[in-house]
Short mmCIF file of C-alpha atoms in Angstrom, two decimals:
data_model
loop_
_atom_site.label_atom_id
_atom_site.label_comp_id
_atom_site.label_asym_id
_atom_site.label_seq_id
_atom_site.Cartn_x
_atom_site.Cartn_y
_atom_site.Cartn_z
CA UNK A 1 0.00 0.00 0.00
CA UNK A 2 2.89 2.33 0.87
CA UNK A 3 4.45 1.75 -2.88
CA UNK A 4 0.88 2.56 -3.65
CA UNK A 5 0.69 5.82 -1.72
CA UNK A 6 4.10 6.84 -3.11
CA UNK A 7 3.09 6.05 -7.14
CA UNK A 8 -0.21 8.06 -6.40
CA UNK A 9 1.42 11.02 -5.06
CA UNK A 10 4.18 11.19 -7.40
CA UNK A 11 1.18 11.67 -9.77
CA UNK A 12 -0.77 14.27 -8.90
CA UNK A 13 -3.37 11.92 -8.17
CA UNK A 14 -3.75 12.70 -3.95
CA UNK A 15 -6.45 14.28 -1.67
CA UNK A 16 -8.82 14.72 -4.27
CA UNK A 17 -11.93 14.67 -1.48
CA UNK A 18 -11.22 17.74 -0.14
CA UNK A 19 -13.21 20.18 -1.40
CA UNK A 20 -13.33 24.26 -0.84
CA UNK A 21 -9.91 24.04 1.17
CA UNK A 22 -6.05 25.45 0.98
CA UNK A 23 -5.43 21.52 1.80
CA UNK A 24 -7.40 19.88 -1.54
CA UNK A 25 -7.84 19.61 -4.87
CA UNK A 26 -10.41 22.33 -5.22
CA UNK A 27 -12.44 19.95 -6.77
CA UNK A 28 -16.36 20.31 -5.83
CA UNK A 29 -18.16 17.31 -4.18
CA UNK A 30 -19.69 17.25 -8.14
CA UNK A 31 -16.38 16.85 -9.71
CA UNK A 32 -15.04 14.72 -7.02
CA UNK A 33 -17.48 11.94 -7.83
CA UNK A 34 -16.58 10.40 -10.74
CA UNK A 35 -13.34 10.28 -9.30
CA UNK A 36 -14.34 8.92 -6.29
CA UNK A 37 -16.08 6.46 -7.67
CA UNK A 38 -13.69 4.70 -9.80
CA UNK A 39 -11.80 4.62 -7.02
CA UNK A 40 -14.52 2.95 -4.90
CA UNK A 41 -13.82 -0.09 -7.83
CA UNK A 42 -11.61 -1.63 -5.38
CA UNK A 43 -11.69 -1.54 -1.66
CA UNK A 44 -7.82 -0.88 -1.64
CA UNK A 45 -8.27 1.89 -4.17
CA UNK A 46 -9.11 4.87 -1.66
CA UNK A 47 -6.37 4.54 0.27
CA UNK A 48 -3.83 4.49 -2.56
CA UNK A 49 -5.52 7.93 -2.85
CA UNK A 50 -5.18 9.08 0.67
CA UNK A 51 -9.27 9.14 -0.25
CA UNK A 52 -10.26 6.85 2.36
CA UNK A 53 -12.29 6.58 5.17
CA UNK A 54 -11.98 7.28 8.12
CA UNK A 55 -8.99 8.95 7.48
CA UNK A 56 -10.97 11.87 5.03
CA UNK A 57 -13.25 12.61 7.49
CA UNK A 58 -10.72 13.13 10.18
CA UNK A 59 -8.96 15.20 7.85
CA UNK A 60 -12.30 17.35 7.30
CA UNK A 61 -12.70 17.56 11.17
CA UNK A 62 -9.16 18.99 11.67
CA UNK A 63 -9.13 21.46 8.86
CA UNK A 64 -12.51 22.65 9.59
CA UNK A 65 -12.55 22.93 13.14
CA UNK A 66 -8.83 22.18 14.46
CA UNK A 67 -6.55 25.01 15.64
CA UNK A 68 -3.40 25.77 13.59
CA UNK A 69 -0.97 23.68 15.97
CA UNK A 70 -3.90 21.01 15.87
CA UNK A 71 -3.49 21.17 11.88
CA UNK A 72 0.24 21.43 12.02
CA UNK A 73 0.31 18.25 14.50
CA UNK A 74 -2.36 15.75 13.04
CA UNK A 75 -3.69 17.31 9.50
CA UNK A 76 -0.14 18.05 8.22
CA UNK A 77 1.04 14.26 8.16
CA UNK A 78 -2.47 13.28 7.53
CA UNK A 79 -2.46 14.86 3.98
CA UNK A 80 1.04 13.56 3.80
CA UNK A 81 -0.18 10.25 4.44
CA UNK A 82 2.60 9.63 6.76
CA UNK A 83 -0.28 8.98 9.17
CA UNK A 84 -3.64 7.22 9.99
CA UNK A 85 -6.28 8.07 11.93
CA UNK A 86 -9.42 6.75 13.75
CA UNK A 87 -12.76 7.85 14.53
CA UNK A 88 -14.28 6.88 18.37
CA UNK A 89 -17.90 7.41 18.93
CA UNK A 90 -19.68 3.86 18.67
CA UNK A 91 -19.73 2.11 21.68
CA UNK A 92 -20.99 -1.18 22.81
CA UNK A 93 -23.03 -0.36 26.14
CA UNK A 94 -25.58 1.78 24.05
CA UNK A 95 -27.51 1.96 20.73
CA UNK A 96 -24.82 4.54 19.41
CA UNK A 97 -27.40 5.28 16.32
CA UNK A 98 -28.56 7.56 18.45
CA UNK A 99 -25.38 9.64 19.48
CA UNK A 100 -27.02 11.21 22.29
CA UNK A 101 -27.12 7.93 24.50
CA UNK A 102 -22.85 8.24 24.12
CA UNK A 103 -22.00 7.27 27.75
CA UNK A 104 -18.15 7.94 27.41
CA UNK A 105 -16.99 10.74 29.73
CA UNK A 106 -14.20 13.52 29.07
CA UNK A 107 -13.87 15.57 32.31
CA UNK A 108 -11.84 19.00 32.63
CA UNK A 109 -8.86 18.52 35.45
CA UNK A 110 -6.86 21.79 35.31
CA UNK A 111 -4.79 21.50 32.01
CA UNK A 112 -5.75 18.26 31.22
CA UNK A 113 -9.03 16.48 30.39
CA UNK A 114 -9.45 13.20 31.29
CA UNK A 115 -11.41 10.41 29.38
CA UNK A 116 -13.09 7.22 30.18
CA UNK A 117 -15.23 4.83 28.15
CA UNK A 118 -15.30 1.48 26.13
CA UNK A 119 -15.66 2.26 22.44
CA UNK A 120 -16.04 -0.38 19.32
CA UNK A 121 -15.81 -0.61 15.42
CA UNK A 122 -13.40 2.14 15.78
CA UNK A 123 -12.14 1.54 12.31
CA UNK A 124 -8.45 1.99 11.75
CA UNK A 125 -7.41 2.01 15.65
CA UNK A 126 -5.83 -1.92 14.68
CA UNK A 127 -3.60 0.16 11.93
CA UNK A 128 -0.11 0.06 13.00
CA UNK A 129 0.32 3.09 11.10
CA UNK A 130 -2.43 4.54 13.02
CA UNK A 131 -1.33 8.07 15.23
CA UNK A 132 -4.22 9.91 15.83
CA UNK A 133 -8.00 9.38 17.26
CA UNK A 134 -10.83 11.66 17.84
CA UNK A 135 -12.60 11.24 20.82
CA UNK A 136 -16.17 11.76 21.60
CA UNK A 137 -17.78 11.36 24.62
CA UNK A 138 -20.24 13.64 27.27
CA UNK A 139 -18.27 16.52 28.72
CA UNK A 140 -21.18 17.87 30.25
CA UNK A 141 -24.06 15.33 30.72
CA UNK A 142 -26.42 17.47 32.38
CA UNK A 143 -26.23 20.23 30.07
CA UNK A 144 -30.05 21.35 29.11
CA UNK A 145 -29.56 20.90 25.42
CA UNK A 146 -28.86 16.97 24.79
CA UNK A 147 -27.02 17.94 21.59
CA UNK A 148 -24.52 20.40 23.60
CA UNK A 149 -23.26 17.58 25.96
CA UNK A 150 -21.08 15.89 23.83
CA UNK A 151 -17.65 16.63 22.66
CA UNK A 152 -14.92 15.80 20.26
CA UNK A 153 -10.89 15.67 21.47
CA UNK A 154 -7.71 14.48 20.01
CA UNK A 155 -6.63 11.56 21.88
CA UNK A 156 -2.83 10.17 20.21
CA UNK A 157 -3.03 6.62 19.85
CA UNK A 158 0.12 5.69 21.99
CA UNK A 159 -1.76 7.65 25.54
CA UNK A 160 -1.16 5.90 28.28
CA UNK A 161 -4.58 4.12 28.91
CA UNK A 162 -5.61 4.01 25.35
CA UNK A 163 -5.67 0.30 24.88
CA UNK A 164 -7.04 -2.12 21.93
CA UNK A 165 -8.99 -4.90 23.71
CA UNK A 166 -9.47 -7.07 20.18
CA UNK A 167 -10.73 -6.30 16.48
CA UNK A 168 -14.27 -6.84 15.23
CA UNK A 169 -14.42 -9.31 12.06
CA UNK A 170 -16.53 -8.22 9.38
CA UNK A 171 -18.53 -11.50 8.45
CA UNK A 172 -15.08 -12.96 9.23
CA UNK A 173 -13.06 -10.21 7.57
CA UNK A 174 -10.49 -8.74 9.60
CA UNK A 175 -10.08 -5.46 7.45
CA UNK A 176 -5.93 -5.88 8.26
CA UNK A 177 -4.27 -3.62 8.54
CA UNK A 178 -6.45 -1.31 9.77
CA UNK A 179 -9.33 -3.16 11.76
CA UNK A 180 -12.26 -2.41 13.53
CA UNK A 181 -11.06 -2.34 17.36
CA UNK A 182 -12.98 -2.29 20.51
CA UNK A 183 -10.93 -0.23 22.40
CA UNK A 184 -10.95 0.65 26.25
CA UNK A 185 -9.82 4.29 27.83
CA UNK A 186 -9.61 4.47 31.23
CA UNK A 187 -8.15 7.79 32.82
CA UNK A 188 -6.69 8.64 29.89
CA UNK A 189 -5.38 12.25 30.24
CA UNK A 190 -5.06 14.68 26.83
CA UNK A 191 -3.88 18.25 27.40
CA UNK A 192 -6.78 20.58 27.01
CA UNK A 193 -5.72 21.57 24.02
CA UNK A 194 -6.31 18.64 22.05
CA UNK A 195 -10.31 19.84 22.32
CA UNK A 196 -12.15 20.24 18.87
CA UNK A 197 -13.89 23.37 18.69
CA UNK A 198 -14.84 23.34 22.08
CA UNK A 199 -16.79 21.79 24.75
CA UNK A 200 -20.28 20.73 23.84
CA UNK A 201 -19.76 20.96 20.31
CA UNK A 202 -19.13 17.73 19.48
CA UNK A 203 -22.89 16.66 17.78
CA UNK A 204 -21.94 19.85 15.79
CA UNK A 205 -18.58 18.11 14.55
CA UNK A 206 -19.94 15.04 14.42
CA UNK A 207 -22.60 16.27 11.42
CA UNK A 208 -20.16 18.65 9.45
CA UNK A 209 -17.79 14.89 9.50
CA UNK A 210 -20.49 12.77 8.84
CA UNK A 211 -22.56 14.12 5.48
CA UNK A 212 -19.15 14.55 3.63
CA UNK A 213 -18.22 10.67 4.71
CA UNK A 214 -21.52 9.28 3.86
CA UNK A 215 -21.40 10.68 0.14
CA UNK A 216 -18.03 9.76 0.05
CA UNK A 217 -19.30 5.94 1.18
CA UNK A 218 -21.84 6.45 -1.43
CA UNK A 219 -19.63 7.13 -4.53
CA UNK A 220 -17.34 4.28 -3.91
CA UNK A 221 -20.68 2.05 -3.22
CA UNK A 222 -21.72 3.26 -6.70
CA UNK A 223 -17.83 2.25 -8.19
CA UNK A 224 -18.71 -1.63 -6.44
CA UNK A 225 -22.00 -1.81 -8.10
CA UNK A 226 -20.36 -1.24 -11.62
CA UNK A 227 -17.57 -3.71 -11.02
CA UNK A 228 -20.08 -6.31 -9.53
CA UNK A 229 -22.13 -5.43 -12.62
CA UNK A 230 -19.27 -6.15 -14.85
CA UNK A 231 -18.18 -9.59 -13.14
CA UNK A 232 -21.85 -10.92 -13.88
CA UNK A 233 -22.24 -10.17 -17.37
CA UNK A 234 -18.89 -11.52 -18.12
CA UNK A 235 -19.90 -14.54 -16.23
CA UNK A 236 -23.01 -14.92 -17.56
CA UNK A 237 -21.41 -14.68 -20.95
CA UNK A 238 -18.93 -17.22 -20.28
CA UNK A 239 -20.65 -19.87 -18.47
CA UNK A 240 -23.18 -22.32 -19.62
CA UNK A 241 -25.77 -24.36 -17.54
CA UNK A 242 -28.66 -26.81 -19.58
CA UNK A 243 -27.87 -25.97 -22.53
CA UNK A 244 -27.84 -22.24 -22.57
CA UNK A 245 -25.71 -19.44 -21.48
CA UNK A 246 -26.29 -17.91 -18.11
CA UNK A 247 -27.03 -14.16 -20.14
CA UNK A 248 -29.57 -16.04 -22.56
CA UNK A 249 -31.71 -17.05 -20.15
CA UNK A 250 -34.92 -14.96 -18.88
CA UNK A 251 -33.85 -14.19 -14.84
CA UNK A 252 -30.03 -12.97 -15.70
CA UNK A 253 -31.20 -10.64 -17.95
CA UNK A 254 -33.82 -9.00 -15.57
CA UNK A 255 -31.41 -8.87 -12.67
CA UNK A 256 -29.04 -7.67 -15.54
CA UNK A 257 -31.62 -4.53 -16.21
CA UNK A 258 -32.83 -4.18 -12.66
CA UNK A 259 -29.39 -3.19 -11.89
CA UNK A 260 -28.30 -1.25 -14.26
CA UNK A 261 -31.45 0.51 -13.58
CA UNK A 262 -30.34 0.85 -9.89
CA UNK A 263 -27.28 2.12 -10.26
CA UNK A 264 -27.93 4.41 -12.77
CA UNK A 265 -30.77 6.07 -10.05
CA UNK A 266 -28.30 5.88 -7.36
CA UNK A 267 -25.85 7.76 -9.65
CA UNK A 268 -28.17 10.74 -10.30
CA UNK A 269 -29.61 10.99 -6.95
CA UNK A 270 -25.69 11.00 -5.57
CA UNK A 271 -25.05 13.90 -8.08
CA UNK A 272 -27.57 15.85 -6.88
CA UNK A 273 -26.83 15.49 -3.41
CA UNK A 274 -23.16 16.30 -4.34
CA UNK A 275 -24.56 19.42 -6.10
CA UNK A 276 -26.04 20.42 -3.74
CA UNK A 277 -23.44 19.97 -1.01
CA UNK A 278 -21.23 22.81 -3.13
CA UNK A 279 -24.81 24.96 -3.46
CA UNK A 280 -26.45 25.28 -0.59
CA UNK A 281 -24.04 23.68 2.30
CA UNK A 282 -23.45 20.39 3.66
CA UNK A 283 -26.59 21.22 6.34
CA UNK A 284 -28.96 22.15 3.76
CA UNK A 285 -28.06 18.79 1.70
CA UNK A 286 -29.03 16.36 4.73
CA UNK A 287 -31.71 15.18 3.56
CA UNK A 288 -30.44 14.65 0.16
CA UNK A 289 -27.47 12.49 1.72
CA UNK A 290 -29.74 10.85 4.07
CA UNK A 291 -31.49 9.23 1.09
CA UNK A 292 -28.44 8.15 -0.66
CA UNK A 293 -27.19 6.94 2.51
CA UNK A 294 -30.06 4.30 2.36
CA UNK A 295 -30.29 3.57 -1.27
CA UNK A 296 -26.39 3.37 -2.28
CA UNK A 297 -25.80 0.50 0.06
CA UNK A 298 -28.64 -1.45 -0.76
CA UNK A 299 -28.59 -1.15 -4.01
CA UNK A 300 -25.01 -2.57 -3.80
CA UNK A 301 -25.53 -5.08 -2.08
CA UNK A 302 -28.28 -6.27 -4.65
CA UNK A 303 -26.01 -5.95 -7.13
CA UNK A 304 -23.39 -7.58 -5.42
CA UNK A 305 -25.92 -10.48 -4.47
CA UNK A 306 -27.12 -10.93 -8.19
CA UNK A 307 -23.43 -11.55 -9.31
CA UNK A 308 -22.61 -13.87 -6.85
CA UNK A 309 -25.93 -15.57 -7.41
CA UNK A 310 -24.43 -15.76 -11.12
CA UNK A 311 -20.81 -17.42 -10.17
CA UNK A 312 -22.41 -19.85 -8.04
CA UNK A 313 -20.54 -20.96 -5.34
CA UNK A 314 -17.09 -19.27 -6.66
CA UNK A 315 -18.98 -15.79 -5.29
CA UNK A 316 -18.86 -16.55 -2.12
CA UNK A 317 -15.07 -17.61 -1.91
CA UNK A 318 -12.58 -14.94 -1.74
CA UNK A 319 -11.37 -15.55 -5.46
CA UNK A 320 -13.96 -13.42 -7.21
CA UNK A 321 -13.70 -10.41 -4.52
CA UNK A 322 -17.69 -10.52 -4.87
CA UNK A 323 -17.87 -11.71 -0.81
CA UNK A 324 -15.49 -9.30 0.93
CA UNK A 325 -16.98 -6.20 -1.28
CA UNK A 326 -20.74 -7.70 -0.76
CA UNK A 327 -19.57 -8.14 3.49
CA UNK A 328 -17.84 -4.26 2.91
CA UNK A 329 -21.30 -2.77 1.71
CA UNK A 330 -23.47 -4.62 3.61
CA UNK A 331 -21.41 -2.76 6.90
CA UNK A 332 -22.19 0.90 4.97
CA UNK A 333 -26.15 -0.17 5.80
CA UNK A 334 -25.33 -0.02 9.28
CA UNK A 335 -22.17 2.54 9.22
CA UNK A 336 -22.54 6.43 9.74
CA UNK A 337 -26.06 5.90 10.52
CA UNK A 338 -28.34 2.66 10.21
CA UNK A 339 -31.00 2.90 6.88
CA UNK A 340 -33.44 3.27 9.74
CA UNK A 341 -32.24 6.39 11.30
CA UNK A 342 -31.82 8.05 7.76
CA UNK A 343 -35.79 6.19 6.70
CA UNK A 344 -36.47 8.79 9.34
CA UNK A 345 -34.74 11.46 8.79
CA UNK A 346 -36.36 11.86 5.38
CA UNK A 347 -39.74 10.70 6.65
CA UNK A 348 -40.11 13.90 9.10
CA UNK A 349 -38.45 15.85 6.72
CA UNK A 350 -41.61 14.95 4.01
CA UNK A 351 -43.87 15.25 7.13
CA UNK A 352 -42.85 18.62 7.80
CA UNK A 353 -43.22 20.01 4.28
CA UNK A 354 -46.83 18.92 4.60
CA UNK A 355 -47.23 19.41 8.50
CA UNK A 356 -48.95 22.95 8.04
CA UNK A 357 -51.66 21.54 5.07
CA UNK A 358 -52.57 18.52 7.27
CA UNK A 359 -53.50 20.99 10.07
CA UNK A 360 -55.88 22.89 7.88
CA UNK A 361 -57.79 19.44 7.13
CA UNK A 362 -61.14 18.48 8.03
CA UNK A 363 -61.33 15.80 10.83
CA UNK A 364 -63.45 13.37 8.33
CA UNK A 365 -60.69 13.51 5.66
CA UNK A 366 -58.67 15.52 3.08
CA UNK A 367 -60.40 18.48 1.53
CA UNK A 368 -62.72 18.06 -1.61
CA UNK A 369 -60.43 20.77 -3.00
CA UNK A 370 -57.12 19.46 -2.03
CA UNK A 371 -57.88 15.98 -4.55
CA UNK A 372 -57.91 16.54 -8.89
CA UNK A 373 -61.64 15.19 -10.00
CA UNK A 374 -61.22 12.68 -12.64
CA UNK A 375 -63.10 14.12 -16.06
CA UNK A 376 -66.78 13.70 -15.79
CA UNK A 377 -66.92 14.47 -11.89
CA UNK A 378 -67.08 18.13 -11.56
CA UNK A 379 -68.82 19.45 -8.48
CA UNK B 1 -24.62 6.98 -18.17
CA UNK B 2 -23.06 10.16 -20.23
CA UNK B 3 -22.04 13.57 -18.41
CA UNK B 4 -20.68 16.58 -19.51
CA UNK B 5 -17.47 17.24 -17.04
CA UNK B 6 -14.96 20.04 -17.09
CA UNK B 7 -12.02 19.15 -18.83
CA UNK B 8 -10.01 18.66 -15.51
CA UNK B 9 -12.45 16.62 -14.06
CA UNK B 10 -12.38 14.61 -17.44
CA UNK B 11 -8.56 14.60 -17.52
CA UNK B 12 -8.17 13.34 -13.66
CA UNK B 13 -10.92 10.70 -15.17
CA UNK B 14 -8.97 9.27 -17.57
CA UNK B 15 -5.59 9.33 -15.17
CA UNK B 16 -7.42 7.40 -12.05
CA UNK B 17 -8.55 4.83 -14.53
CA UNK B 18 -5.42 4.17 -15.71
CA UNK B 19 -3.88 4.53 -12.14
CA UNK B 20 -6.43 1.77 -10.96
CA UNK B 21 -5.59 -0.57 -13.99
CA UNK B 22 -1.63 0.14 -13.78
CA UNK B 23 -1.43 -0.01 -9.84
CA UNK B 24 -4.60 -0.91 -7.82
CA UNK B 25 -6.09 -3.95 -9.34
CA UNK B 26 -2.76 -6.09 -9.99
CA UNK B 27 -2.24 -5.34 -5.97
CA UNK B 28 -5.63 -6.61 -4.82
CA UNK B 29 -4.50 -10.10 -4.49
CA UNK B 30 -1.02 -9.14 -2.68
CA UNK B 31 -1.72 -9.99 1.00
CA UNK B 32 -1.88 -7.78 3.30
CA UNK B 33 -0.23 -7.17 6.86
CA UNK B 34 -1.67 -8.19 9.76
CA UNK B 35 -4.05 -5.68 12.45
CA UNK B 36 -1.63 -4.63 15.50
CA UNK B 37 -1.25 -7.01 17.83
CA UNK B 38 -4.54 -6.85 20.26
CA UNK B 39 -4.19 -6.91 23.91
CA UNK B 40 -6.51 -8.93 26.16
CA UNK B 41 -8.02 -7.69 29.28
CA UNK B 42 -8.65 -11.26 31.39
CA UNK B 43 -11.92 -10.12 31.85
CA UNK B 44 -12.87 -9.70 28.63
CA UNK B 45 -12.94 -13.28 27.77
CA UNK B 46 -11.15 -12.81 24.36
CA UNK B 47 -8.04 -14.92 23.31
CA UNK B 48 -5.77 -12.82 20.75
CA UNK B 49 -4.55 -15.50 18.17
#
């Protein structure tokens, strides 16, 4: 991966993701894409990049919100990709989908803060190259607001305290080198000046690093689909069972169409949740990532289904790639946000666009006016 | 699926592609190193192997 790194780099071709920044490529989330998903082809391709998660979001986090010596420290050798980093929120004690039950504690002693919790699926915390992680936990959990409780802090990996109890498998896939670690911190103490933005603004981190990730996720997702779209038809024009080729007969073909179907929609609705990322702001385009945060998966994994369906029992081995990139997306259903937290998301967004209209209806039912008459059934 | 792109958007296109078929793909079957070495708590029950 190093030799990788270094061919990438020597080519121009490094930190594309970052958009709007002194750090990046000045590309747009629109123009970063396409890019990204080619990249996405492979699940070692992002990296080679320095385009990978969790290490791009980390980066986001410390150039939008870190302090110049913060940047300097972490950001600088980030970008270099001397560096990895890891993200710490998810932990095992509570249903971390909803970020406000985050039981971790960071607590303020003089110059120092002091952190306790047991996180896990802290991706990239098993990377021996791995430096940096950001913290969150409840610096003040009686605070009023729930969403000003939390907070986000720098917490280098070698801290006393800081310690990796095991790595998670992935449907048996250990993600090596970098790993998804449950990881225990007990007193672990961070000079105050590793804290992001301040205290009680970690929720507010946590969603300027999160909608950039999940379209990232979703772009790569869209990159799998192809190449899972690919291996099938070349299978299924290869390979003959009772007497006919796989792509002659009637099922292939509609999984063939269904797909390319799919990923065409999840394309356009990713573009326009890119464009309007760079438009209006990475706040106004929530729900716009929300519903490509449900869709992209699942629409991979579909796709990814269909073509191992198609090699028989070859997809499921590890000879195709089909079964670690089907186990990869099928985690991205449940990563930055389960479908069913996003499902919502977008269903009280709809709700609300309609909220003031439903409290002008009658008790007995919708308005006469508020429904088109079919011809013939004027009033 | 056809989109109009800038030509630098185009241009990095065209170089990532070749990048991925150059580089990226012919190392997808190297193996990989190992996660660091985990550490057991006795109380957690887990056995590094």
């Amino acid at each position: 991966m190093e030799e990788l790194k270094r061919h990438a780099r020597a080519d121009g071709l490094w930190n594309l993701w970052l958009p709007e920044s002194e750090y990046g490529a000045g590309l747009t989330n629109l123009e970063y894409a396409p890019l990204c998903e080619i990249m996405g082809r492979s699940v070692i391709g992002p990296e080679a990049f320095n385009c990978s998660a969790p290490d791009t979001g980390n980066m986001e986090v410390l150039a939008r919100y870190g302090t110049e010596a913060q940047k300097r420290e972490w950001l600088v050798p980030l970008l270099e990709g001397r560096i990895r980093s890891a993200f710490a929120m998810t932990e095992p004690g509570v249903a971390s989908s909803d970020a406000t039950n985050i039981e971790s504690r960071i607590e303020r002693r003089g110059d120092e803060y002091v952190l306790n919790g047991r996180k896990w699926w802290t991706s990239g915390a098993g990377d021996p190259r791995c430096t940096i992680l950001i913290f969150m936990g409840k610096s003040d959990p009686t605070h009023a607001d729930r969403h000003r409780r939390q907070s986000m802090i720098l917490v280098p990996r070698d801290t006393p305290g800081v310690t990796v109890l095991r790595q998670l498998p992935v449907f048996g896939y250990d993600d090596a080198p970098h790993g998804h670690s449950e990881v225990s911190f007990e007193n672990v103490r961070v000079p105050a000046s590793n804290m992001l933005l301040g205290e009680g603004r970690g929720f507010e981190i946590a969603q300027g690093r999160l909608g950039p990730g999940r379209i990232h996720h979703c772009m790569r997702l869209i990159g799998a689909s192809e190449r899972a779209l690919e291996a099938l038809c070349r299978r299924a024009s290869a390979r003959t069972s009772f007497g006919r080729l796989l792509s002659e007969q009637g099922v292939t073909r509609a999984r063939i169409a269904d797909a390319r179907i799919m990923i065409d929609q999840v394309r356009l609705l990713v573009l326009h949740a890119a464009w309007k990322m760079d438009v209006a702001g990475n706040k106004a385009a929530q729900n716009e990532i929300a519903m490509i945060k449900v869709v992209a998966p699942n629409v991979a994994c579909q796709v990814l289904d269909w073509a191992i369906q198609v090699f028989g029992a070859a997809g499921v081995s590890d000879d195709f790639g089909l079964a670690y990139a089907y186990a990869s997306a099928r985690t991205l259903r449940l990563a930055d946000g389960p479908d069913e937290v996003h499902r919502n998301q977008i269903a009280k967004f709809e709700l609300g666009r309609h909220a003031e209209a439903a409290s002008n209806e009658s008790p007995a039912g919708l308005r006469t006016e508020s429904m088109p008459r079919p011809p013939g059934h004027g009033a | 699926m056809e989109f109009t792109h800038s030509e630098k958007v185009i241009r990095l296109q065209t170089r990532v592609r070749a990048f991925m078929e150059a580089h990226v793909y012919p190392a997808e079957r190297v193996s990989r190193p190992r996660c660091r070495r985990t550490v057991a708590r006795e109380t957690s029950g887990f056995r590094p192997t």
